[in-house]
Amino acid sequence: MERIELVGHFGPYGGRFVPEALIGALDELEAAHNSASKDPEFQRELNDLHKSYTGRPSIITEAKRFAEHAGNARILLKREDLNHTGSHKINNVLGQALLTKRMGKKRIIAETGAGQHGVASATAAALLGLECVVYMGEEDTKRQSLNVARMKLLGATVVPVTTGSRTLKDAINEAMRDWVTNVSTTHYLLGTVAGPHPFPTMVRDFHRIIGVEARQQVLEMTGRLPDAVLACVGGGSNAIGIFHPFIDDAGVRLIGFEAGGSGVESGKHAATIVGGTPGVLHGTRSYLLQDSDGQTIESHSISAGLDYPGVGPEHAYLHDIGRAEYRAITDDQAMHAFSLLSKSEGIIPAIETAHALAGALQVGNELGSGAILLINLSGRGDKDVQTAAQYFGIPL
Amino acid sequence: MKKDSLAQVFARAKSENRAALIGYMPAGFPTLEGSKELIRALIDGGVDIVEVGFAYSDPVMDGAIIQEAAEIALRNKTGAKEVLEVVSSVSVPSLVMSYWNPIERYGVKNFTEALASAGGVGVITPDLTIEESGDWIEETERNDLHRVYVVAPSTDDSRLAKVAGKCSGFVYAASLMGVTGARNSLSDNASELVARLRKVTDLPIAVGLGVSTAEQAASVAKFADGVIVGSAFIKLVLQAPDIAQACKSVTLLARELSEGVRQGRVG
C-alpha cells in the first residue's frame, strides 16, 4: 500500500475550494503551523497547557462489564471525555488559539454543532484573552441549550444561524462569511479535519496526541498493539487523531462509525462515506451527501456533533485505499450503547461517542475474546442528558 | 442573429468612453420563466452582459439577499438543465456564475459542452482556485468559453498575476472584503485593486460586490471596464408584488446604472 501526500491533498481529496479573498489567510496559517511545529518554544507552551490545563495524558479505562456484551473482547477506552471541557476538541483548540496569537490576531470565530467545539473555543479564548464569536445553527442552540449557556458564561458571543437547515453546515457557511469579511483581524478556528488546506492536516496534527499516547499506553498495558482502533466520525477529528499514529501498523484495523440516523436506506442519516458521493463542500473535496445537481442534502442524526453532510478528506482517502473501514450506526444502536456503557461502567458518554461504542459491540462480537479493541471515548455525555432523557422517556 | 462576443461588448463600451454594465440574476428566481423575463428587463434597461446565477445550497460568498434568491430558486428545483435553458434565452453575451460543486457534479466536460451549445460565453467561478482547476482549463478552452476568476483586495501582486493569467474575457475584481450585497459606500480598495491588476493583465476588469446605485456605478466606471450589479436587482424583485412590477423596477434601476456607467468618465 502506497500513501502519497501531496501538500494539502489526500489522493484526489482535500485541496482548497475557497474565494480568492481567503487564500492569503490560508497561506499565512499554513506558514504559522509549519513554523510552530518546528519551534520548540511553541511545542513547550502547548505541552504545558496539555499537562496543566487539559489534564493530559488522558487515561485508558478497561471496560470489563461492557466487554461482556462485546464478545468478551478487551475493551480499552481512551478517556478524552476527562479532558477539561469534556471532549477531545480542546486539543485542537489550544493549538489553534496559540497559533492565533502567533499570527498577531485578536479575534477567533468558530462553528459548533453539539456545542463541544464552541465551548472549547470559548474556553481557549478566555484563557488567552481573545475575542470569541461562535456560530451555531438555531436548531442546535435548542438541542444544546446548556452548551450555549456555557459559552456565554465563558464570555463568548453565540450567534444563532437561521439560514438553510439551521445546523452545523449552515453555521460553517456563516463563519466563512464572517471570515471573508474580517480575515485581517480574525482567525477561523475550524473544529474538525475538514475545510480548505491547511485545516485537515493542521487539525489532525493537533489531535494526533490522542493516538500517540494511546498507542504507548496499550503497548504498556497489553504488551501488544490493538487489533482494531474504533472512533465515531462526523467531520472526523477524534477519529483521525487516534487513527493516524496507527496508519503504518498494518495489522491494526481502523474502523470509523458514522451516524446512520434512522438508517442509511431511509435517506435520513449523516453517514457521508457509507451513503455519500465525492464532491466539494466547505472548501474541500471529500465524500458528501448531495443530490444529482450537486446541492448538499441535509443530514440527520440524534447526535448534533455528527449531524454534518461532509467528512474530512483524509478519511475519504483512507476509505478509498482500504486502510480504514467505515460503517453506519443508527440512532437506536447508538442509544443502546449509550445506555449500556452508562449502566455497566458508570461512564455516560456523549451521544457522538456512543456510535463508536455501538461499533465496539459489533466488532467485539465479530472478533471475540482475545481481541483487543481501542475505542476513542471522545466526549462525555453531560450535554446530552436532556436528549437522552427524552429518548428513554425519563421525565425532567 | 449572432450575439456579440464579450470582447466586442467591452470594445464598444470603451469606444463610447464608458464602462460595460453587467447584471446578475439567478436562474429559476422567482420562477424559471420569471428569471427569463427579468433578464430581458435587465437588457431593456441597458445591461450589456448578463451573469446567470446557478443557485447553490451553501453560498458562502453571498449575503442575505442572494441567499434568499438562491433558496427560492432551489425550492423551484432549479438545476443545470434550467440554468442552461435560461442562458439560451439571453440575447446578449451571458456567463454562468456558479459555485464549483454543481459543475463538478454535472461533469466538467459535459457542463462546458452543454453551456457552449446553449450559447453561453463563459463561467464565473467564485470558489474555484487556479490550483484546483485541473481539466477546467482544457475543457473551457476546447469549448471556447471564457474563464473568469474572482480576485480580492487581499490578493497579493504575485498571485494576482497568476490568477489573471488563467482568466479570459475579463477579470472579476471584488470591490471589498466580504460577501455580496449593497453597501452604503465603497472603499478605496477597489480602485487600488484595479490599479494593481492593470500592471499584470491587459484583460478588461469588472468590479463587483456592493455596487447598488448609479452614483456608485459612476465612481467605479472611472477606473474599471465593467460594473457588476446583482443584489440591488434581486432586492427589487423580492419587494415587488408581482413579476410585471419586478420587471419594471429592474429596468428602471438598470437604466439609472447604465447612465451611471456613462457619467463616470465625463469631466
XYZ file of C-alpha atoms in Angstrom, chain B residues 22 106 136 152 169 185 238 243:
8
model
C -23.053 43.612 -16.070
C -22.613 17.657 -13.694
C -11.413 23.045 -16.276
C -9.984 40.268 -3.913
C -12.790 37.527 -21.218
C -20.217 53.408 0.479
C -38.123 40.388 -3.604
C -43.301 39.734 -11.836
